[in-house]
Tab-separated table of C-alpha atoms in Angstrom:
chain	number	residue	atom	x	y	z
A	109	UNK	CA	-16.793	-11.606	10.109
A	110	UNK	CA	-14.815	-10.198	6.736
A	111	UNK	CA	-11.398	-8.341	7.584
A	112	UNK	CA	-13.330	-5.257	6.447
A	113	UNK	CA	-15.401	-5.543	9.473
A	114	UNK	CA	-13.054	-6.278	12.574
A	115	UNK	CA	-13.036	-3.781	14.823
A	116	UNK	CA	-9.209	-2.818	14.897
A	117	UNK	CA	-8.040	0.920	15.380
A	118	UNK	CA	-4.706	2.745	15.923
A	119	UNK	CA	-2.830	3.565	19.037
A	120	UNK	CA	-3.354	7.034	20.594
A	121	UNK	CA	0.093	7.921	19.497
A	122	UNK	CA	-0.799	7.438	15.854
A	123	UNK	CA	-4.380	7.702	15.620
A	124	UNK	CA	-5.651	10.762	13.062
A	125	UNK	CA	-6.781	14.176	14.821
A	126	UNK	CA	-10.449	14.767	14.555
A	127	UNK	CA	-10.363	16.878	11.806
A	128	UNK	CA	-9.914	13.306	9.869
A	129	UNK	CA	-13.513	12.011	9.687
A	130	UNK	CA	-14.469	8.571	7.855
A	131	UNK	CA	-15.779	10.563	5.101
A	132	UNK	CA	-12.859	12.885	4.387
A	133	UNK	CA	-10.715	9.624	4.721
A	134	UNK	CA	-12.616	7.994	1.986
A	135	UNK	CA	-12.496	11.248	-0.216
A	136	UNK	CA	-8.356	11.085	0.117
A	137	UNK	CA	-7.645	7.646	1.097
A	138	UNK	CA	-5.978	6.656	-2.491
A	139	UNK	CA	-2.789	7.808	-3.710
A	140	UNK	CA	-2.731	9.816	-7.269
A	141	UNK	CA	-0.772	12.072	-9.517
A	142	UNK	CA	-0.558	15.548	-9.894
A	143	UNK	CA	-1.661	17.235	-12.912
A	144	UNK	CA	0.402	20.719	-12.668
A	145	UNK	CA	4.003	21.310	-12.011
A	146	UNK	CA	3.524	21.460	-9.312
A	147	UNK	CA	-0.127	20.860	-8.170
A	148	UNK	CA	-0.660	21.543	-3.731
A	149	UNK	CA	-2.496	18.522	-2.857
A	150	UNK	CA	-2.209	19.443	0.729
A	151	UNK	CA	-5.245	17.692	2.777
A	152	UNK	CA	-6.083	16.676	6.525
A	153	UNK	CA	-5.526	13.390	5.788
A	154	UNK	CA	-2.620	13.380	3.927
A	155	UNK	CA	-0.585	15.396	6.431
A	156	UNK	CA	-2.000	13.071	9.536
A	157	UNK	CA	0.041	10.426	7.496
A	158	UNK	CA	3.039	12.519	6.863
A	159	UNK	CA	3.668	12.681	10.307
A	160	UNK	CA	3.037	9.511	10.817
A	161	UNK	CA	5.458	7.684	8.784
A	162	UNK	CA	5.239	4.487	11.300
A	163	UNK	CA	1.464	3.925	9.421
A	164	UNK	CA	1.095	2.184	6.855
A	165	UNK	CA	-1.464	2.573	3.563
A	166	UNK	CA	-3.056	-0.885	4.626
A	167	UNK	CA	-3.124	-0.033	8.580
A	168	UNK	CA	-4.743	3.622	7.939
A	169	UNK	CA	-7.449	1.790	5.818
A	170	UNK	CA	-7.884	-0.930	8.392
A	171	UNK	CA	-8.331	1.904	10.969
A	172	UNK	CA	-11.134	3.322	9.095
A	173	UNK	CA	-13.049	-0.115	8.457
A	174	UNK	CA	-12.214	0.957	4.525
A	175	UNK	CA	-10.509	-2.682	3.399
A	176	UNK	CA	-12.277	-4.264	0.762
A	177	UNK	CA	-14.218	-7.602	0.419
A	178	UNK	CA	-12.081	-8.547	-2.392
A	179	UNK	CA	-8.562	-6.825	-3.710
A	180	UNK	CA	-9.860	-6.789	-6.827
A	181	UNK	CA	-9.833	-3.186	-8.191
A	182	UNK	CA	-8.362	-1.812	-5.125
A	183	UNK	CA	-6.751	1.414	-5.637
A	184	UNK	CA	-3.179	1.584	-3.926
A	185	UNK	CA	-3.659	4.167	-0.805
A	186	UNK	CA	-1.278	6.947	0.374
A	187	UNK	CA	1.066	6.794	3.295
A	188	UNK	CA	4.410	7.982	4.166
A	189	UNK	CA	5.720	5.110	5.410
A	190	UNK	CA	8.227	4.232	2.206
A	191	UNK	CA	11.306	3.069	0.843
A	192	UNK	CA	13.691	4.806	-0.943
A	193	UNK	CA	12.725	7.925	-0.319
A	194	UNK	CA	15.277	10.477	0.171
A	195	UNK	CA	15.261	13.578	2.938
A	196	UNK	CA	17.199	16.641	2.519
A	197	UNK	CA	17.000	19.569	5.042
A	198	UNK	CA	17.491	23.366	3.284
A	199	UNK	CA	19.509	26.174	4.385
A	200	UNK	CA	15.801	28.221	5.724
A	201	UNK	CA	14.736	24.869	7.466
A	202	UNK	CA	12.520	23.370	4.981
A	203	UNK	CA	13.271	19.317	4.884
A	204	UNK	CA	12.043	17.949	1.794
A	205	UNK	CA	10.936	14.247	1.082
A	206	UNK	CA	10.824	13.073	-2.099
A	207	UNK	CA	9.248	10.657	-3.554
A	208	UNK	CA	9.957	6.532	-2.928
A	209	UNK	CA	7.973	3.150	-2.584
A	210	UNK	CA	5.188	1.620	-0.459
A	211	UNK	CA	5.837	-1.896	-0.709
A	212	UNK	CA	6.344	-3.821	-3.219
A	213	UNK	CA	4.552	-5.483	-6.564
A	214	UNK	CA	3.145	-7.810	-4.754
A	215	UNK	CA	0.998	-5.651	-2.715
A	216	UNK	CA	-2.307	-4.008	-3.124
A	217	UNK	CA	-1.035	-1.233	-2.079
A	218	UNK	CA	2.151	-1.116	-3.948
A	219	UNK	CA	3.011	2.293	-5.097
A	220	UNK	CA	5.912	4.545	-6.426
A	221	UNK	CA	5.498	8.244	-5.342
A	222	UNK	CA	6.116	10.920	-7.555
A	223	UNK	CA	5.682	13.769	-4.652
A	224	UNK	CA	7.308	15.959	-2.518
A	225	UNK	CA	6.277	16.810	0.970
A	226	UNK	CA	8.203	19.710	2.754
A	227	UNK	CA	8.116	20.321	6.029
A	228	UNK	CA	8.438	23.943	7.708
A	229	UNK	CA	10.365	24.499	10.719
A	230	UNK	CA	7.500	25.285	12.546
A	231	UNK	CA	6.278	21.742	11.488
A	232	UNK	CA	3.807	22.543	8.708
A	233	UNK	CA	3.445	20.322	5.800
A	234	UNK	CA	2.463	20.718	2.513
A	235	UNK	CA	2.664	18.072	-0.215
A	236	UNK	CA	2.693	18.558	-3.555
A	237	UNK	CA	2.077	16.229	-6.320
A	238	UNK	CA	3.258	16.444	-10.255
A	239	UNK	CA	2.830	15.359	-13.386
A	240	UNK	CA	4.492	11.741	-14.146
A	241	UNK	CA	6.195	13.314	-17.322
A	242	UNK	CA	7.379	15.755	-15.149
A	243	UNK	CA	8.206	13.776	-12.629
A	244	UNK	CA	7.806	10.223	-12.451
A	245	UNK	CA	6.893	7.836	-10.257
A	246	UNK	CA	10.829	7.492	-8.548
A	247	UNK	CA	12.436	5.465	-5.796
A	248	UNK	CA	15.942	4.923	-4.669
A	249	UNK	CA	17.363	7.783	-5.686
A	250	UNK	CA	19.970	10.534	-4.773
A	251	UNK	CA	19.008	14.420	-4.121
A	252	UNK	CA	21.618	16.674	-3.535
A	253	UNK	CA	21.211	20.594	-3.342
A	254	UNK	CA	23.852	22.647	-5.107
A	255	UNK	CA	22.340	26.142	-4.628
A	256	UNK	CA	18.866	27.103	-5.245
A	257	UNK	CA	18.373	23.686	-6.811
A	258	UNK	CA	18.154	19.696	-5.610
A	259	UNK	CA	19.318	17.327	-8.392
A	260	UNK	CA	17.619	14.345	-7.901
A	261	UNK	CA	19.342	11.661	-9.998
A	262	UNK	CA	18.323	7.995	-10.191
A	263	UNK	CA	15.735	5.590	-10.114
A	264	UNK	CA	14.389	2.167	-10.103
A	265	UNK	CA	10.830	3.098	-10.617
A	266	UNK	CA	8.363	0.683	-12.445
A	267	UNK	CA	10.061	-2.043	-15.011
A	268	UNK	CA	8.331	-0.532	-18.339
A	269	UNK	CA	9.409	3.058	-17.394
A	270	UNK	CA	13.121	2.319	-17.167
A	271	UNK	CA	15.861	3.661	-19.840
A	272	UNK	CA	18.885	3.353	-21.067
A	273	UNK	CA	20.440	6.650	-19.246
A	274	UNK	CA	20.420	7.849	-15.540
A	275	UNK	CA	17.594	9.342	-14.854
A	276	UNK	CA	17.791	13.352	-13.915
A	277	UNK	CA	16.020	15.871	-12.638
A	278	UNK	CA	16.477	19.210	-10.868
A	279	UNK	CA	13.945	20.703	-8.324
A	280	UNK	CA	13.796	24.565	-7.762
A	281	UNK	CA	13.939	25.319	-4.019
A	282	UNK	CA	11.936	28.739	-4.239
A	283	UNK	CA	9.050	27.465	-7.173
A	284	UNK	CA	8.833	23.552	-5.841
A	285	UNK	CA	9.384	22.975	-9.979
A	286	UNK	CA	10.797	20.162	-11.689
A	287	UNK	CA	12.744	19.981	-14.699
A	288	UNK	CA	13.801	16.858	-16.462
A	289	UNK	CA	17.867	17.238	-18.079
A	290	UNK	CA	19.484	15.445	-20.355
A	291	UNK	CA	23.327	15.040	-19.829
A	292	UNK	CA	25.802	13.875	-22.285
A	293	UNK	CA	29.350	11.873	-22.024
A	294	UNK	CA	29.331	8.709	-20.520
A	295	UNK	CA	26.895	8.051	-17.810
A	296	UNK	CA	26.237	5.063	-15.735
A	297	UNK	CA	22.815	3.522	-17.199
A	298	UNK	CA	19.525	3.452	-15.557
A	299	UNK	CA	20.964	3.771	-11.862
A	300	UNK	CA	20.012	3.369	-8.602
A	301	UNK	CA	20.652	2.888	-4.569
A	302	UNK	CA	23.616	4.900	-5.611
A	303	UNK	CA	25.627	7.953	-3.406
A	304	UNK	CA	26.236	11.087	-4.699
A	305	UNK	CA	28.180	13.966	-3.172
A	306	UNK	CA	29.055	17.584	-4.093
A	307	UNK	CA	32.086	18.140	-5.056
A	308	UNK	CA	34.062	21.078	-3.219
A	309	UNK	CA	33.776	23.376	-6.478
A	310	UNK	CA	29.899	23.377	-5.645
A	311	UNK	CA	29.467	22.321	-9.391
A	312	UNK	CA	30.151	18.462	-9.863
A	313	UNK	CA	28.288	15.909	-8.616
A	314	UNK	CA	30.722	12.572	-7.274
A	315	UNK	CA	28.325	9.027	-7.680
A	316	UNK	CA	29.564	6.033	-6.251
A	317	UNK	CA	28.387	2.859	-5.726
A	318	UNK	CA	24.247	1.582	-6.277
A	319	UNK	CA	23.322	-0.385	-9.060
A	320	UNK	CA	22.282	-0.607	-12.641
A	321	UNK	CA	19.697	-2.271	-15.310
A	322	UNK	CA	21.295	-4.178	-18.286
A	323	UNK	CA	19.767	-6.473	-20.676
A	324	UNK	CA	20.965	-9.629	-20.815
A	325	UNK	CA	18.797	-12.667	-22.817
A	326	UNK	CA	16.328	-9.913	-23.592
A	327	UNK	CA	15.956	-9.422	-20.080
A	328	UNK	CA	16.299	-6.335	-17.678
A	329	UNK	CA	18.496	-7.447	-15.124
A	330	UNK	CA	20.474	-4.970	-12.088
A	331	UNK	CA	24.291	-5.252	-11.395
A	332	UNK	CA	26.251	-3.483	-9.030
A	333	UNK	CA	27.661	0.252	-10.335
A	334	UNK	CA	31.414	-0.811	-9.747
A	335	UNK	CA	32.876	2.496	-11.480
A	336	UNK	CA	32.535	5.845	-10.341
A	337	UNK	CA	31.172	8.614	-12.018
A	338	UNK	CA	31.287	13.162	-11.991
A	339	UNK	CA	28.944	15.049	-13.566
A	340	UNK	CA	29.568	19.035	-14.721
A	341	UNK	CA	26.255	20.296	-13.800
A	342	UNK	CA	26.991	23.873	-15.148
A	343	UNK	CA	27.635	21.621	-18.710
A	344	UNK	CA	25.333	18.465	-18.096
A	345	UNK	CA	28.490	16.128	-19.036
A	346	UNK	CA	28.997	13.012	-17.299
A	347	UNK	CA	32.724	11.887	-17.109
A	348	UNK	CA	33.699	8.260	-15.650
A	349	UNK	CA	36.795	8.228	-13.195
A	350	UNK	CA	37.524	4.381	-12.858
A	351	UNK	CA	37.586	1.285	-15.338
A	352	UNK	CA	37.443	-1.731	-12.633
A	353	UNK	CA	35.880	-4.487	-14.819
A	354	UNK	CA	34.817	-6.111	-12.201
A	355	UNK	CA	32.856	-9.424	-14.022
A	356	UNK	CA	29.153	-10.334	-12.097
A	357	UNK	CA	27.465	-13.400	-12.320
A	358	UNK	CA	23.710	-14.340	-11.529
A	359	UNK	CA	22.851	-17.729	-10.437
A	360	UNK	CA	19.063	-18.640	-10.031
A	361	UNK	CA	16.949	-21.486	-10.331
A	362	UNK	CA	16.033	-22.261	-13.650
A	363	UNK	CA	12.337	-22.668	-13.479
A	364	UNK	CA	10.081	-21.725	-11.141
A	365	UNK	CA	10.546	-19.952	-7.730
A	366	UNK	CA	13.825	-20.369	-5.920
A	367	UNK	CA	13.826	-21.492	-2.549
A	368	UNK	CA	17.207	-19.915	-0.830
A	369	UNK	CA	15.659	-18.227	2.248
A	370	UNK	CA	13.561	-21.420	3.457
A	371	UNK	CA	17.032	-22.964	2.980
A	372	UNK	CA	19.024	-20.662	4.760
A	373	UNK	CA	16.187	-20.766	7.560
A	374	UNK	CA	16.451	-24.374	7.636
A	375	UNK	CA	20.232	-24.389	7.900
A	376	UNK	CA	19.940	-21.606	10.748
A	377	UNK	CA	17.245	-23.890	12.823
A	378	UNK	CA	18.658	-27.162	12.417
A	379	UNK	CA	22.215	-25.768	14.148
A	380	UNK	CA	20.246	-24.832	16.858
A	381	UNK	CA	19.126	-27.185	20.057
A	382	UNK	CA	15.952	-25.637	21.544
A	383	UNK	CA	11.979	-26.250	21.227
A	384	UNK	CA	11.517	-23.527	18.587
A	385	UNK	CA	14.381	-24.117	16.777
A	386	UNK	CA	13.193	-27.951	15.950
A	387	UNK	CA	9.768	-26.683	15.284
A	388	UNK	CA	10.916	-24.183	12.925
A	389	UNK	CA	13.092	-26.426	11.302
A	390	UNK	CA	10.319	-28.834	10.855
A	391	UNK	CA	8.458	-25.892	9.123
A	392	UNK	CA	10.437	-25.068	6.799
A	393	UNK	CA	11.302	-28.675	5.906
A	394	UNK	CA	8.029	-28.849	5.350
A	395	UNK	CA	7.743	-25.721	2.849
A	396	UNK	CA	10.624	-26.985	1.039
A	397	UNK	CA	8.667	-30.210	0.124
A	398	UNK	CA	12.350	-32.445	0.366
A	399	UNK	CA	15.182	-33.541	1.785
A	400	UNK	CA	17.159	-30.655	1.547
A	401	UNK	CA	21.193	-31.327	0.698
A	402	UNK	CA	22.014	-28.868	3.645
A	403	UNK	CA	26.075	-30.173	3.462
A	404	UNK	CA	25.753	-28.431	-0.295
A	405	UNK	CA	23.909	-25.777	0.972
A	406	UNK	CA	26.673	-24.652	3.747
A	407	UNK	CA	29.436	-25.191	1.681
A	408	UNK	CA	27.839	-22.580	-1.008
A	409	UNK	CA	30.939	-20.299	-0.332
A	410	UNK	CA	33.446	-22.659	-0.283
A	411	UNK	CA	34.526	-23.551	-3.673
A	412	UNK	CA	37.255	-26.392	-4.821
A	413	UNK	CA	40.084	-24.102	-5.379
A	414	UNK	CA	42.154	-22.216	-2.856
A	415	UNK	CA	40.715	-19.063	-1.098
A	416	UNK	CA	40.291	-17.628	1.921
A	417	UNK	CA	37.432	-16.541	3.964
A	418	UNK	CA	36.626	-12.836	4.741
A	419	UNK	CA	34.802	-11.824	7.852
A	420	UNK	CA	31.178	-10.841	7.312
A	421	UNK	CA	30.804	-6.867	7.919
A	422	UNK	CA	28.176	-6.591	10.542
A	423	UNK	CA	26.185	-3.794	8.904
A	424	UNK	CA	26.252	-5.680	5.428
A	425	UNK	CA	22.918	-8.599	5.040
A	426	UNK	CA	23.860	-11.729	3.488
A	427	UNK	CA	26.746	-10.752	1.557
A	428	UNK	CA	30.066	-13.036	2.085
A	429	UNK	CA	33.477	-12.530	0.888
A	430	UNK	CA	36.166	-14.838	0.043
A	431	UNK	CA	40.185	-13.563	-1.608
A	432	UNK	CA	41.032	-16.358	-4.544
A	433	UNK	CA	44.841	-15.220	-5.555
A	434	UNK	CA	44.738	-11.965	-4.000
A	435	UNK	CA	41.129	-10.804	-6.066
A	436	UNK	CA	38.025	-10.525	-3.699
A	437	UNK	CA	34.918	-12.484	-4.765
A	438	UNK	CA	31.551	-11.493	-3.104
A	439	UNK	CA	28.530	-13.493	-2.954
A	440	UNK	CA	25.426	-10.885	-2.548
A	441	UNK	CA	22.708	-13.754	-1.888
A	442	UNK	CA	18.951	-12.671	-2.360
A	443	UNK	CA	16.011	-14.279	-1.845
A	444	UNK	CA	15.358	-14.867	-5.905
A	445	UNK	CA	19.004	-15.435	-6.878
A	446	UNK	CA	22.904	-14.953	-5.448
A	447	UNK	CA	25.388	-12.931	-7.743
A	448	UNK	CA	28.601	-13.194	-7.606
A	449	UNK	CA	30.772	-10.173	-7.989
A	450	UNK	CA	34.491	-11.277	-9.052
A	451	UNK	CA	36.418	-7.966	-7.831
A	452	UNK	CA	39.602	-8.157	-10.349
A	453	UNK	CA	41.336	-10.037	-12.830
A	454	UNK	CA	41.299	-14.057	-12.460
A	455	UNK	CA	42.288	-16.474	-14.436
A	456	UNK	CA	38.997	-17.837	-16.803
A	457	UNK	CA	39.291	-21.086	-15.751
A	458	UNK	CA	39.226	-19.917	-12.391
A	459	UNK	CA	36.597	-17.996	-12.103
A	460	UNK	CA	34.617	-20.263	-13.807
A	461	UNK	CA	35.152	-22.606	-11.516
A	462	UNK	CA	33.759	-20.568	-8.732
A	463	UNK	CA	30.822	-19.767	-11.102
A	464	UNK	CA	29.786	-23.314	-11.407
A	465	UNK	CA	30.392	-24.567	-7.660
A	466	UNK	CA	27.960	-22.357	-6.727
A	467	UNK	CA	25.750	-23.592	-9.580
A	468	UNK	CA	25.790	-27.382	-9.013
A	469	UNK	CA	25.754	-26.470	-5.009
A	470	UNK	CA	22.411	-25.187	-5.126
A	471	UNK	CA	21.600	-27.158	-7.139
A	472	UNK	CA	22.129	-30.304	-5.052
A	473	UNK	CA	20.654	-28.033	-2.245
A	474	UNK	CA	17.115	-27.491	-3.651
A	475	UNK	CA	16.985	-30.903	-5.996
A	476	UNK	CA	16.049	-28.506	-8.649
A	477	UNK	CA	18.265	-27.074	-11.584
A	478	UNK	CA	20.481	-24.072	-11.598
A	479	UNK	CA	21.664	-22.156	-13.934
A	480	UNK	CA	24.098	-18.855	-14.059
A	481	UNK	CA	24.459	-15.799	-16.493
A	482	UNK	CA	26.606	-13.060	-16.939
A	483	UNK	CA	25.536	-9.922	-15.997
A	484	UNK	CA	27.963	-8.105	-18.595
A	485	UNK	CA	25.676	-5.665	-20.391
A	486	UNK	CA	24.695	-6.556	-24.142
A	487	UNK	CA	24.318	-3.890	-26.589
């Protein structure tokens, strides 16, 4: 029997009212744009998944006996369960979600919203959809309300839509409208997973932290945002407050796909005396295809020169900390790559150092070569 045909359906608490039928499903099933600023796409089915932000595009198809034979020419469908979407509550009531992400690339049902759904306090919803040069398809942003207007500033969005500029927008409260700005001064670059804050004057926007795109080798490539940023938004002018300098590094295997979380997996198992422990570690063993180096592997953060080790912070995933003359150095490990963020001046030879340790240690780890690149933005 194909996956298309199990017979699978959703819990009572999620399942869709009966105003959902298989045939209205199949009508609304797929996600799209709008095509006026903005364009009520409000639907039965739509607003069954609004509320149900615990189901996902692929589990509301499955429900429905609508999965495909094949992927091939599937189109994405639309859910609310996403990342990167932001929620902000209005003065009358209203909460607003905008936008984000279901999934990711790899997925048939990857897709970047471009949408707002709003929410009345009596618990109607309406969504409304937009144009993508209006308003494009945006994820991991920031939307603060300064009046009768939500700035929504940011984005990773997809890779051939990105810029050289922060993206921003501003979203009328009373007409659900978007406009796209443009602000001068110095801005932080195509930016993302950031914070931003109203200033007390009601008129500048404070943005901390996230990340940006640079191009380095030709190649679009994030770094942390390490300075902080205010933008005028009664003159669109973007002023930065700090120069930190902080350097960042990227180490990654050099061809091919990396192998650090069946690594760290293996590590985790094989300190660990119980039945599933051994069997996982066999497992991944067996994934990695070697004899992993796992003394190179847990000594990753330890490099040749004198340091000392910083507690992890609980709410903080694989990122480790280590003070080399008084300068923090974190290690922000990923499952593609680890970058290395040196947090203040070192000596070159130094920080080299630490650089290429981690190179040669993963190296060793994975029998597989390693290289590392700056992540200072090129021009």
């Amino acid at each position: 029997m194909s996956e298309a045909a199990e017979p699978w359906r959703l819990g009572a608490e999620y399942a869709p009212p009966p105003e959902v039928t298989l045939e209205l499903f199949a009508a609304w099933r797929a996600a799209r744009r709008g095509s006026r600023n903005p364009e009520r796409m409000t639907n039965p089915v739509w607003v069954w998944l609004a509320r149900q932000p615990e189901v996902n595009a692929y589990q509301a198809s499955r429900h429905f006996g609508q999965l495909p034979e094949s992927w091939s020419g599937w189109s994405p469908g639309w859910c609310n369960d996403r990342y990167g979407q932001c929620v902000i509550t209005l003065p009358d009531g209203r909460v607003l979600s905008i936008a984000g992400e279901h999934e990711d690339f790899y997925d048939p049902d990857f897709f970047i919203y471009n949408d707002v759904i709003v929410t009345a306090p009596d618990g109607t919803v309406d969504i409304f959809g937009y144009p993508p040069d209006v308003f494009p398809p945006t994820d991991f942003h920031s939307a603060t309300l300064a009046g009768d207007h939500v700035y929504v500033l940011g984005n990773v969005g997809y890779a051939d839509a990105r810029g050289a500029h922060a993206q921003l927008l501003r979203f009328d409260v009373r007409t659900l409208s978007f406009a796209a700005l443009e602000a001068g001064g110095e801005d932080p670059g195509w930016l993302s997973h950031h914070t931003a804050v109203l200033g007390a004057d009601g008129r500048t926007l404070r943005v901390t932290g996230g990340q940006v795109e640079v191009t380095v080798a030709g190649q679009g490539q994030f770094r942390d945002n390490v300075d902080d940023y205010e933008l005028d938004l009664d003159r669109l002018l973007w002023t930065r407050t700090t120069d930190r300098r902080w350097r960042q590094y990227r180490v990654a295997r050099e061809v091919g796909r990396s192998k650090l979380w069946e690594l760290s997996q293996l590590a985790y198992h094989s300190t660990r005396d119980s039945t599933r422990s051994r069997a996982e570690a066999a497992e991944y063993r067996a994934k990695l295809g070697l004899d992993a180096d796992l003394a190179a592997w847990n000594a990753r953060y330890r490099p040749p020169v004198p340091h000392e080790t910083i507690p992890d912070v609980d709410e903080e995933w694989s990122v480790h900390r280590i003070r080399v003359d008084g300068v923090i150095v974190r290690y922000v490990e990923r499952h593609s790559d680890i970058h290395v963020v040196v947090e203040g001046p070192l000596q070159a030879g130094t920080e080299a150092a630490l650089v290429e340790d981690l190179r040669v240690k993963l190296a060793r780890a994975e029998a597989a070569p390693y290289t590392s690149t700056s992540l200072e933005p090129v021009a």
